[in-house]
Coordinates of C-alpha atoms in Angstrom, one line a residue:
Chain A
M288 CA 3.6 13.8 16.3
A289 CA 4.6 10.5 17.9
G290 CA 5.9 7.8 15.7
T291 CA 6.4 9.9 12.6
N292 CA 9.3 11.3 10.8
S293 CA 9.3 15.0 11.6
E294 CA 11.4 15.8 8.5
R295 CA 8.7 14.6 6.1
E296 CA 5.2 15.9 5.7
L297 CA 2.6 14.1 7.7
L298 CA -0.7 14.0 5.9
T299 CA -3.7 14.0 8.2
E300 CA -6.7 15.2 6.3
G301 CA -9.6 13.6 4.6
P302 CA -12.7 11.6 5.4
A303 CA -13.3 10.0 8.7
I304 CA -13.0 6.2 8.8
I305 CA -15.9 4.8 10.8
L306 CA -15.8 1.2 12.0
V307 CA -19.1 -0.2 13.1
E308 CA -18.8 -2.7 16.0
P309 CA -15.3 -3.9 15.2
Q310 CA -14.4 -7.1 17.0
L311 CA -10.6 -7.5 17.0
G312 CA -8.1 -5.0 18.2
E313 CA -5.6 -6.2 15.7
N314 CA -7.9 -5.2 12.9
I315 CA -8.4 -1.7 14.4
G316 CA -4.7 -1.4 14.6
M317 CA -4.2 -2.5 11.0
V318 CA -6.9 0.0 9.9
A319 CA -5.0 2.8 11.7
R320 CA -1.8 1.8 9.9
A321 CA -3.5 1.7 6.5
M322 CA -5.0 5.1 7.1
A323 CA -1.6 6.6 8.1
N324 CA 0.0 5.1 5.0
F325 CA -2.3 7.1 2.8
G326 CA -2.7 10.3 4.8
L327 CA -5.9 9.7 6.7
S328 CA -6.1 10.3 10.5
E329 CA -9.6 10.5 11.8
L330 CA -10.7 7.0 13.1
R331 CA -14.1 6.6 14.8
L332 CA -15.3 3.4 16.4
V333 CA -18.9 2.5 17.1
N334 CA -19.3 0.2 20.1
P335 CA -16.0 -1.8 19.7
R336 CA -16.6 -5.3 21.1
D337 CA -13.5 -5.3 23.3
G338 CA -13.6 -1.7 24.5
W339 CA -11.1 1.1 24.0
P340 CA -8.2 1.8 24.3
S341 CA -6.8 -1.5 23.0
E342 CA -3.3 -2.8 23.5
K343 CA -3.7 -5.1 20.6
A344 CA -4.8 -2.2 18.3
Q345 CA -1.8 -0.1 19.5
A346 CA 0.6 -3.0 18.7
A347 CA -0.9 -3.7 15.2
A348 CA -0.9 0.0 14.3
A349 CA 2.8 -0.1 13.8
K350 CA 3.5 3.4 15.1
A351 CA 0.4 5.0 13.6
D352 CA 0.1 6.6 17.1
H353 CA -1.4 9.8 15.8
V354 CA -4.3 7.9 14.5
I355 CA -4.7 5.6 17.5
E356 CA -4.5 8.5 20.0
A357 CA -7.1 10.6 18.2
T358 CA -9.6 7.7 17.8
M359 CA -13.1 8.6 19.0
V360 CA -15.6 6.1 20.3
F361 CA -19.4 6.3 20.0
D362 CA -22.3 4.3 21.3
T363 CA -24.3 4.6 18.1
L364 CA -23.7 5.1 14.4
E365 CA -26.0 8.0 14.4
E366 CA -23.8 9.8 16.9
A367 CA -20.6 8.8 15.0
V368 CA -21.8 10.5 11.8
A369 CA -23.7 13.4 13.4
D370 CA -21.3 16.1 12.3
L371 CA -20.7 14.8 8.8
N372 CA -22.2 16.1 5.6
F373 CA -21.7 13.2 3.3
V374 CA -21.2 9.5 4.1
Y375 CA -20.3 6.4 2.1
A376 CA -21.2 2.9 3.2
T377 CA -19.0 0.0 2.0
T378 CA -20.7 -3.2 1.2
A379 CA -19.8 -6.3 -0.8
R380 CA -23.4 -7.2 -1.7
Q381 CA -26.4 -5.8 -3.4
R382 CA -28.8 -3.9 -1.2
D383 CA -32.4 -3.0 -1.7
G384 CA -33.1 0.6 -2.0
F385 CA -32.4 3.7 -3.8
K386 CA -28.7 4.4 -3.1
E387 CA -26.2 4.9 -5.9
V388 CA -23.5 2.3 -6.0
R389 CA -20.0 3.6 -6.8
A390 CA -16.6 2.2 -7.6
P391 CA -13.7 3.2 -5.2
V392 CA -12.2 5.6 -7.8
T393 CA -15.5 7.3 -8.2
A394 CA -16.2 7.5 -4.5
A395 CA -12.7 8.9 -3.8
A396 CA -13.2 11.6 -6.5
T397 CA -16.5 12.5 -4.9
L398 CA -14.9 12.6 -1.4
R399 CA -12.0 14.8 -2.7
Q400 CA -14.4 17.2 -4.4
R401 CA -16.5 17.5 -1.2
F402 CA -13.4 17.9 0.9
N403 CA -12.2 20.7 -1.3
A404 CA -15.6 22.3 -0.9
G405 CA -15.2 22.3 2.9
E406 CA -17.6 19.4 3.6
R407 CA -17.0 16.8 6.3
T408 CA -17.2 13.3 5.0
G409 CA -16.9 9.7 6.2
I410 CA -16.8 6.1 5.1
L411 CA -18.5 3.3 7.0
F412 CA -17.1 -0.2 7.4
G413 CA -19.0 -3.0 8.9
R414 CA -18.3 -5.9 11.3
E415 CA -15.6 -8.4 10.4
R416 CA -18.1 -11.3 10.0
W417 CA -21.1 -9.7 8.3
G418 CA -20.6 -6.1 7.5
L419 CA -23.3 -3.4 7.9
T420 CA -27.0 -3.9 8.5
N421 CA -29.5 -2.5 6.0
E422 CA -30.4 0.1 8.6
E423 CA -26.8 1.2 8.9
V424 CA -26.4 1.4 5.1
A425 CA -29.6 3.5 5.0
L426 CA -27.9 6.1 7.1
A427 CA -25.3 6.7 4.4
D428 CA -25.7 8.8 1.2
E429 CA -24.2 6.4 -1.3
I430 CA -22.7 2.9 -1.4
V431 CA -19.1 2.0 -2.4
T432 CA -18.1 -1.5 -3.4
F433 CA -14.9 -3.1 -4.6
P434 CA -14.2 -4.8 -8.0
V435 CA -13.2 -8.3 -6.7
N436 CA -12.8 -11.8 -8.0
P437 CA -16.5 -13.0 -8.1
A438 CA -15.6 -16.4 -6.6
F439 CA -13.4 -14.9 -3.8
A440 CA -15.0 -11.7 -2.9
S441 CA -14.5 -11.2 0.9
L442 CA -12.1 -8.4 1.8
N443 CA -11.1 -8.1 5.4
I444 CA -11.8 -4.7 7.1
A445 CA -8.2 -3.5 7.0
Q446 CA -7.9 -4.4 3.4
A447 CA -11.1 -2.5 2.5
V448 CA -9.8 0.5 4.5
L449 CA -6.5 0.3 2.8
L450 CA -8.0 0.4 -0.7
M451 CA -10.3 3.3 0.1
S452 CA -7.4 5.2 1.8
Y453 CA -5.2 4.5 -1.3
E454 CA -7.8 5.8 -3.7
W455 CA -8.2 8.8 -1.4
M456 CA -4.5 9.5 -1.8
K457 CA -4.6 9.0 -5.5
S458 CA -7.6 11.4 -5.8
G459 CA -5.4 14.2 -4.6
M460 CA -2.7 13.7 -7.1
D461 CA -2.5 15.8 -10.2
D462 CA -1.3 12.8 -12.1
I463 CA -1.9 9.2 -10.9
A464 CA 1.1 8.1 -12.9
A465 CA 3.4 10.3 -10.8
T466 CA 5.8 8.6 -8.5
P467 CA 7.4 9.9 -5.3
F468 CA 10.8 9.4 -6.7
Q469 CA 12.1 9.0 -10.3
A470 CA 14.7 7.1 -12.2
V471 CA 17.8 9.0 -13.2
D472 CA 17.2 11.1 -16.3
Q473 CA 16.0 8.7 -18.9
R474 CA 16.5 11.1 -21.9
P475 CA 18.1 9.3 -24.8
A476 CA 21.6 10.4 -25.6
T477 CA 22.1 12.8 -28.5
K478 CA 22.6 11.2 -31.9
E479 CA 26.2 12.4 -31.9
Q480 CA 26.9 10.4 -28.7
L481 CA 25.1 7.4 -30.2
F482 CA 27.1 7.6 -33.5
G483 CA 30.3 7.9 -31.6
F484 CA 29.4 4.6 -29.9
F485 CA 28.6 3.0 -33.4
E486 CA 32.0 4.2 -34.6
Q487 CA 33.8 2.7 -31.6
I488 CA 32.1 -0.7 -31.8
E489 CA 32.3 -0.9 -35.6
E490 CA 36.0 -0.1 -35.6
A491 CA 36.7 -2.8 -32.9
L492 CA 34.6 -5.4 -34.8
D493 CA 36.1 -4.4 -38.2
S494 CA 39.6 -5.0 -36.9
R495 CA 38.5 -8.6 -36.1
H496 CA 37.0 -9.1 -39.5
Y497 CA 33.5 -9.4 -38.0
F498 CA 32.0 -7.8 -41.1
H499 CA 32.1 -10.7 -43.6
P500 CA 31.4 -11.5 -46.4
P501 CA 31.8 -8.0 -48.0
T502 CA 28.4 -8.3 -49.8
K503 CA 26.6 -8.5 -46.5
V504 CA 28.5 -5.6 -44.8
P505 CA 25.8 -2.9 -45.3
K506 CA 23.1 -5.2 -44.0
M507 CA 25.2 -6.3 -41.0
I508 CA 25.9 -2.6 -40.1
D509 CA 22.2 -1.8 -40.4
N510 CA 21.2 -4.6 -38.1
L511 CA 23.9 -3.8 -35.5
R512 CA 22.9 -0.1 -35.5
A513 CA 19.2 -1.1 -35.2
V514 CA 19.9 -3.3 -32.2
L515 CA 21.9 -0.5 -30.6
S516 CA 19.4 2.2 -31.4
R517 CA 16.1 0.6 -30.3
P518 CA 16.8 0.8 -26.5
G519 CA 17.2 4.6 -26.6
F520 CA 20.4 4.5 -24.5
T521 CA 21.0 7.5 -22.2
E522 CA 24.3 9.2 -22.1
P523 CA 25.4 7.4 -18.9
E524 CA 24.4 4.1 -20.4
I525 CA 26.5 4.8 -23.5
S526 CA 29.4 5.6 -21.2
V527 CA 29.0 2.2 -19.6
L528 CA 28.8 0.4 -22.9
R529 CA 31.8 2.3 -24.3
G530 CA 33.7 1.2 -21.3
V531 CA 32.7 -2.4 -21.9
I532 CA 33.7 -2.3 -25.6
S533 CA 37.0 -0.6 -24.7
S534 CA 37.7 -3.3 -22.2
L535 CA 36.9 -6.2 -24.6
D536 CA 38.8 -4.4 -27.4
G537 CA 41.8 -3.7 -25.2
F538 CA 42.1 -7.1 -23.7
Q539 CA 42.2 -8.8 -27.0
R540 CA 44.3 -6.4 -28.9
R541 CA 46.7 -5.2 -26.1
W542 CA 46.4 -1.6 -27.1
P543 CA 47.0 -1.9 -30.9
K544 CA 46.4 1.8 -31.1
G545 CA 49.3 2.3 -28.7
R546 CA 47.2 3.7 -25.8
K547 CA 45.1 2.6 -22.9
P548 CA 41.4 3.4 -22.9
K549 CA 40.9 6.9 -21.6
T550 CA 39.1 7.2 -18.3
D551 CA 36.6 9.7 -19.8
E552 CA 35.4 7.0 -22.1
A553 CA 34.2 5.0 -19.1
G554 CA 31.9 7.3 -17.1
H555 CA 30.4 4.6 -14.9
D556 CA 32.0 2.5 -12.2
G557 CA 33.7 -0.6 -13.5
G558 CA 33.8 0.7 -17.0
N559 CA 37.6 0.7 -17.3
E560 CA 38.5 -2.2 -15.1
G561 CA 38.9 -4.6 -18.0
G562 CA 41.3 -2.2 -19.7
D563 CA 43.6 -2.2 -16.7
K564 CA 43.5 -6.0 -16.6
G565 CA 44.4 -6.0 -20.3
D566 CA 47.5 -4.1 -19.5
A567 CA 48.7 -6.4 -16.8
Chain B
M160 CA -11.1 -25.8 -7.1
A161 CA -11.0 -26.1 -3.3
G162 CA -12.4 -23.3 -1.2
T163 CA -14.1 -21.5 -3.9
N164 CA -17.7 -21.0 -5.0
S165 CA -18.2 -23.1 -8.0
E166 CA -21.2 -21.0 -9.2
R167 CA -19.1 -17.9 -9.6
E168 CA -16.2 -17.3 -12.0
L169 CA -12.8 -17.9 -10.3
L170 CA -10.2 -15.6 -11.9
T171 CA -6.8 -17.2 -11.8
E172 CA -4.7 -15.4 -14.4
G173 CA -2.1 -12.6 -14.4
P174 CA 1.4 -11.9 -13.2
A175 CA 3.2 -14.2 -10.7
I176 CA 3.7 -12.7 -7.3
I177 CA 7.2 -13.5 -6.1
L178 CA 8.1 -13.0 -2.4
V179 CA 11.8 -12.9 -1.7
E180 CA 12.7 -14.5 1.6
P181 CA 9.4 -13.9 3.3
Q182 CA 9.7 -14.5 7.1
L183 CA 6.2 -15.0 8.5
G184 CA 3.8 -17.6 7.4
E185 CA 0.9 -15.3 8.3
N186 CA 2.1 -12.8 5.8
I187 CA 2.4 -15.4 3.0
G188 CA -1.2 -16.4 3.8
M189 CA -2.5 -12.9 3.7
V190 CA -0.7 -12.4 0.4
A191 CA -2.5 -15.5 -1.0
R192 CA -5.8 -14.1 0.2
A193 CA -5.2 -10.7 -1.4
M194 CA -4.2 -12.3 -4.6
A195 CA -7.3 -14.5 -4.7
N196 CA -9.5 -11.4 -3.9
F197 CA -8.3 -9.8 -7.2
G198 CA -8.0 -12.8 -9.4
L199 CA -4.3 -13.7 -9.2
S200 CA -3.2 -17.2 -8.4
E201 CA 0.5 -17.8 -9.1
L202 CA 2.5 -17.4 -5.9
R203 CA 6.3 -18.0 -5.8
L204 CA 8.5 -18.0 -2.8
V205 CA 12.2 -17.6 -2.8
N206 CA 13.8 -19.3 0.2
P207 CA 11.0 -18.7 2.8
R208 CA 12.6 -18.5 6.3
D209 CA 10.3 -21.0 8.0
G210 CA 10.0 -23.5 5.1
W211 CA 7.1 -24.6 3.1
P212 CA 4.3 -25.7 3.4
S213 CA 3.2 -23.5 6.3
E214 CA 0.2 -24.1 8.6
K215 CA 0.2 -20.5 9.5
A216 CA 0.1 -19.5 5.9
Q217 CA -2.8 -21.9 5.2
A218 CA -4.7 -20.4 8.2
A219 CA -4.1 -16.8 7.2
A220 CA -5.1 -17.5 3.6
A221 CA -8.8 -17.7 4.5
K222 CA -9.6 -20.4 2.1
A223 CA -7.5 -19.1 -0.8
D224 CA -6.5 -22.8 -1.1
H225 CA -6.0 -22.7 -4.8
V226 CA -3.2 -20.2 -4.4
I227 CA -1.6 -21.9 -1.4
E228 CA -1.7 -25.4 -3.0
A229 CA -0.1 -24.1 -6.3
T230 CA 2.7 -22.1 -4.5
M231 CA 6.1 -22.8 -5.9
V232 CA 9.3 -22.5 -3.9
F233 CA 12.8 -21.6 -5.3
D234 CA 16.2 -21.4 -3.8
T235 CA 17.2 -18.3 -5.7
L236 CA 15.5 -15.3 -7.3
E237 CA 17.1 -16.1 -10.6
E238 CA 15.4 -19.4 -10.7
A239 CA 12.1 -17.9 -9.6
V240 CA 12.0 -15.5 -12.5
A241 CA 13.7 -17.7 -15.1
D242 CA 10.6 -18.3 -17.2
L243 CA 9.3 -14.8 -17.1
N244 CA 9.5 -12.2 -19.8
F245 CA 9.0 -9.0 -17.8
V246 CA 9.4 -8.4 -14.1
Y247 CA 8.6 -5.4 -11.8
A248 CA 10.4 -4.9 -8.5
T249 CA 8.5 -3.1 -5.8
T250 CA 10.4 -0.7 -3.6
A251 CA 9.6 2.2 -1.3
R252 CA 12.9 4.0 -1.8
Q253 CA 15.0 5.6 -4.5
R254 CA 17.6 3.2 -6.0
D255 CA 20.6 4.1 -8.0
G256 CA 20.5 2.9 -11.5
F257 CA 18.8 3.2 -14.8
K258 CA 15.4 1.6 -14.2
E259 CA 12.2 3.4 -14.9
V260 CA 10.0 4.0 -11.8
R261 CA 6.3 3.5 -12.3
A262 CA 3.1 4.2 -10.3
P263 CA 0.9 1.2 -9.6
V264 CA -1.7 2.2 -12.3
T265 CA 1.0 2.5 -14.9
A266 CA 2.6 -0.8 -13.9
A267 CA -0.7 -2.6 -14.0
A268 CA -1.5 -1.3 -17.4
T269 CA 1.9 -2.5 -18.7
L270 CA 1.4 -5.9 -17.1
R271 CA -2.1 -6.2 -18.6
Q272 CA -0.8 -5.2 -22.1
R273 CA 2.0 -7.7 -21.8
F274 CA -0.4 -10.4 -20.5
N275 CA -2.6 -9.8 -23.5
A276 CA 0.4 -10.2 -25.8
G277 CA 1.1 -13.6 -24.3
E278 CA 4.1 -12.6 -22.2
R279 CA 4.7 -14.1 -18.8
T280 CA 5.2 -11.5 -16.1
G281 CA 5.9 -11.2 -12.4
I282 CA 6.1 -8.7 -9.5
L283 CA 8.9 -9.0 -6.8
F284 CA 8.2 -8.1 -3.2
G285 CA 11.0 -7.9 -0.7
R286 CA 11.5 -9.1 2.9
E287 CA 9.2 -7.8 5.6
R288 CA 12.0 -5.8 7.3
W289 CA 14.1 -4.3 4.6
G290 CA 12.7 -5.2 1.2
L291 CA 14.8 -6.1 -1.8
T292 CA 18.6 -5.8 -2.2
N293 CA 19.9 -3.6 -5.0
E294 CA 21.1 -6.8 -6.7
E295 CA 17.6 -8.2 -6.6
V296 CA 16.1 -5.0 -7.9
A297 CA 18.7 -5.1 -10.7
L298 CA 17.2 -8.4 -11.9
A299 CA 13.8 -6.7 -12.7
D300 CA 13.0 -4.7 -15.7
E301 CA 11.3 -1.7 -14.0
I302 CA 10.4 -0.5 -10.5
V303 CA 7.0 0.1 -9.1
T304 CA 6.4 2.2 -6.1
F305 CA 3.3 3.4 -4.1
P306 CA 2.0 6.9 -3.6
V307 CA 2.2 7.0 0.2
N308 CA 2.1 9.5 3.1
P309 CA 5.7 10.8 3.1
A310 CA 5.9 10.6 6.8
F311 CA 4.4 7.1 7.1
A312 CA 5.5 5.2 4.1
S313 CA 6.1 1.6 5.1
L314 CA 3.5 -0.7 3.7
N315 CA 3.5 -4.3 4.8
I316 CA 4.0 -7.0 2.3
A317 CA 0.4 -8.2 2.2
Q318 CA -0.8 -4.6 1.8
A319 CA 1.6 -4.0 -1.1
V320 CA 0.5 -7.2 -2.8
L321 CA -3.1 -6.2 -2.2
L322 CA -2.7 -2.9 -3.9
M323 CA -0.9 -4.3 -7.0
S324 CA -3.5 -7.1 -7.2
Y325 CA -6.3 -4.5 -7.0
E326 CA -4.7 -2.4 -9.7
W327 CA -4.2 -5.6 -11.8
M328 CA -8.0 -6.3 -11.5
K329 CA -8.9 -2.7 -12.4
S330 CA -6.5 -2.8 -15.5
G331 CA -8.8 -5.5 -16.9
M332 CA -12.0 -3.5 -16.6
D333 CA -13.5 -1.6 -19.5
D334 CA -14.5 1.1 -17.1
I335 CA -12.9 1.5 -13.7
A336 CA -16.1 3.2 -12.5
A337 CA -18.1 0.1 -13.1
T338 CA -19.4 -1.8 -10.1
P339 CA -20.3 -5.5 -9.7
F340 CA -23.8 -4.6 -8.8
Q341 CA -25.9 -1.5 -9.3
A342 CA -28.5 0.6 -7.6
V343 CA -32.1 0.1 -8.7
D344 CA -32.8 2.1 -11.8
Q345 CA -31.9 5.7 -11.0
R346 CA -33.5 7.3 -14.0
P347 CA -35.5 10.3 -13.0
A348 CA -39.3 10.0 -13.4
T349 CA -40.9 11.7 -16.4
K350 CA -42.0 15.3 -16.0
E351 CA -45.6 14.2 -16.1
Q352 CA -45.1 12.1 -13.0
L353 CA -43.2 14.9 -11.3
F354 CA -45.9 17.5 -12.2
G355 CA -48.6 15.1 -10.8
F356 CA -46.7 15.1 -7.5
F357 CA -46.5 18.9 -7.6
E358 CA -50.2 19.1 -8.1
Q359 CA -50.9 16.7 -5.2
I360 CA -48.7 18.5 -2.7
E361 CA -49.7 22.0 -3.8
E362 CA -53.4 21.1 -3.5
A363 CA -52.9 19.6 0.0
L364 CA -50.9 22.7 1.1
D365 CA -53.4 25.1 -0.5
S366 CA -56.2 23.6 1.4
R367 CA -54.3 24.5 4.6
H368 CA -53.6 28.1 3.5
Y369 CA -49.9 27.4 3.3
F370 CA -49.5 29.8 0.3
H371 CA -49.7 33.1 2.1
P372 CA -49.6 36.1 1.6
P373 CA -51.0 36.1 -2.0
T374 CA -48.2 38.4 -3.3
K375 CA -45.7 35.7 -2.4
V376 CA -47.5 32.7 -3.9
P377 CA -45.7 32.5 -7.2
K378 CA -42.3 32.7 -5.5
M379 CA -43.4 30.1 -2.9
I380 CA -44.5 27.7 -5.6
D381 CA -41.3 28.3 -7.5
N382 CA -39.2 27.5 -4.4
L383 CA -41.2 24.4 -3.5
R384 CA -40.9 23.1 -7.1
A385 CA -37.2 23.8 -7.1
V386 CA -36.7 21.8 -3.9
L387 CA -38.7 18.9 -5.3
S388 CA -37.0 19.0 -8.7
R389 CA -33.4 19.1 -7.8
P390 CA -33.1 15.5 -6.4
G391 CA -34.3 14.1 -9.7
F392 CA -36.6 11.7 -8.0
T393 CA -37.3 8.4 -9.7
E394 CA -40.8 7.0 -10.3
P395 CA -40.6 4.7 -7.3
E396 CA -39.4 7.5 -5.1
I397 CA -42.2 9.7 -6.2
S398 CA -44.6 6.9 -5.4
V399 CA -43.2 6.8 -1.8
L400 CA -43.5 10.6 -1.5
R401 CA -47.0 10.6 -2.9
G402 CA -47.9 8.0 -0.3
V403 CA -46.4 10.2 2.4
I404 CA -48.3 13.3 1.3
S405 CA -51.5 11.3 1.0
S406 CA -51.0 10.0 4.6
L407 CA -50.3 13.5 6.0
D408 CA -53.1 15.0 4.1
G409 CA -55.6 12.3 5.0
F410 CA -54.7 12.3 8.7
Q411 CA -55.3 16.0 9.1
R412 CA -58.3 16.4 6.9
R413 CA -60.2 13.2 7.6
W414 CA -60.9 12.6 3.9
P415 CA -62.3 16.0 3.0
K416 CA -62.5 14.7 -0.5
G417 CA -64.9 12.0 0.8
R418 CA -62.5 9.1 0.1
K419 CA -59.5 7.3 1.5
P420 CA -56.1 7.6 -0.3
K421 CA -56.1 5.0 -3.1
T422 CA -53.6 2.2 -2.7
D423 CA -52.2 3.0 -6.2
E424 CA -51.1 6.4 -4.9
A425 CA -48.8 4.7 -2.4
G426 CA -46.6 2.4 -4.3
H427 CA -44.2 1.7 -1.5
D428 CA -44.7 -0.2 1.7
G429 CA -46.0 2.0 4.6
G430 CA -47.2 4.7 2.2
N431 CA -50.8 4.5 3.3
E432 CA -50.5 3.6 6.9
G433 CA -51.1 7.1 8.1
G434 CA -54.3 7.3 6.1
D435 CA -55.7 4.2 7.9
K436 CA -54.7 5.7 11.2
G437 CA -56.5 8.8 10.3
D438 CA -59.6 6.9 9.7
A439 CA -59.6 5.1 13.1

């Protein structure tokens, strides 16, 4: 589809986003972008003030063309939700009536469950200035509202759509702590690798009489090993640190052992530069 | 403080939001607004392209004046984070290196835990066009990234700040399913109230020979009661429904029991209108 990266999966499923009498094309465009960011694609407009299509919406959508091009326009909210099985209304304020009020996480879980069961769902968002009327809220099944700063509660329409779209995306994840990419392997090095590092650094320090006075040597070694153990260094990190120690050790001592630091002691870039300088 | 409702609690605590070389004042203003929505207030700018203060930022902040007025400007990122104990970098793409990559929920929980322990924390956001450099990411402790549509992954800076601010707010809630206001009491009516409704509707239907043929009566009653039981109607809802039945019953039968529906059978507005019409 237009404006998307064909190599990566384009998510386009989930609840319809229904904007009731939106006023500004920019806001409609930002809504489309927020939807695309989190895998929604079905945008419906009820009686947009400035008509449709909208150049301003297109510009603000930042290439969410598949959302903008598929946008449907309706004269009434009743028509806009006619084919849906379950509808949320977003509102920032208490309403009279019998409808359950849900947090975004709860609403997203419900929408996901109903989506998985084959239901068609939607979320209503009101006008920029004053939201939805009570009559419009009454057409929905339940209410969703956002946990906001009590003294600064007004979310704009694109922000509200963004948050619901984000919660929709999270509701489909097996683990909400999962990330699309990971750090390099963060498994701590084996103890053998760690002890080899202890040996290197302690030998270098010992040759400089760092361990002094003799009565304190065991405690000093304990402290040093504790500092070096707590971070849980990985094998590549230990390679970097061994390179650093080799470099410091080599520069001062000018190869007292009669050899340069071996390259395989410095597995990371820059790790053996100091050693070469020491030799110059 | 300016621009806020003094009757409601103004939340102003939590991590600093640090924008590195932001370009557009509008974006800075929208960031301030998003922060205020979710109770953050400490905005720091590193070398903003168009200088500071910014009229465009002020306008876009939508009265988040307490954030705008307290914004601090720094020449370098190092200075901007100098007083902080723990810093996240936001990035949309994989980076080389050893930093842990966290989801927003995980990062927010960590920030909350460190905040509660008295640490000062911050979150870095990069330039509008191309984010943070590798060197800037290297100054942070960990990386946070958003679960986005793989084919439409670019969040704008205000959206990214909004999501982290929202997760920050949620991380402080005892229950993320809690809502700032609730529906009226949704406790189902007692069975006595429900059975009274059954009795009323069944009597009205029976007088019209609805239960027919006789062999199917038990099943018809079972089905009707199942339909009326499943919703778990509350006491006020049953009052509304009893008013509706009274109205329908009265209109058709012209008070065959010799009396109008009593007002106390119709607890909700409109519940006995039909009865009055039936009498006219």
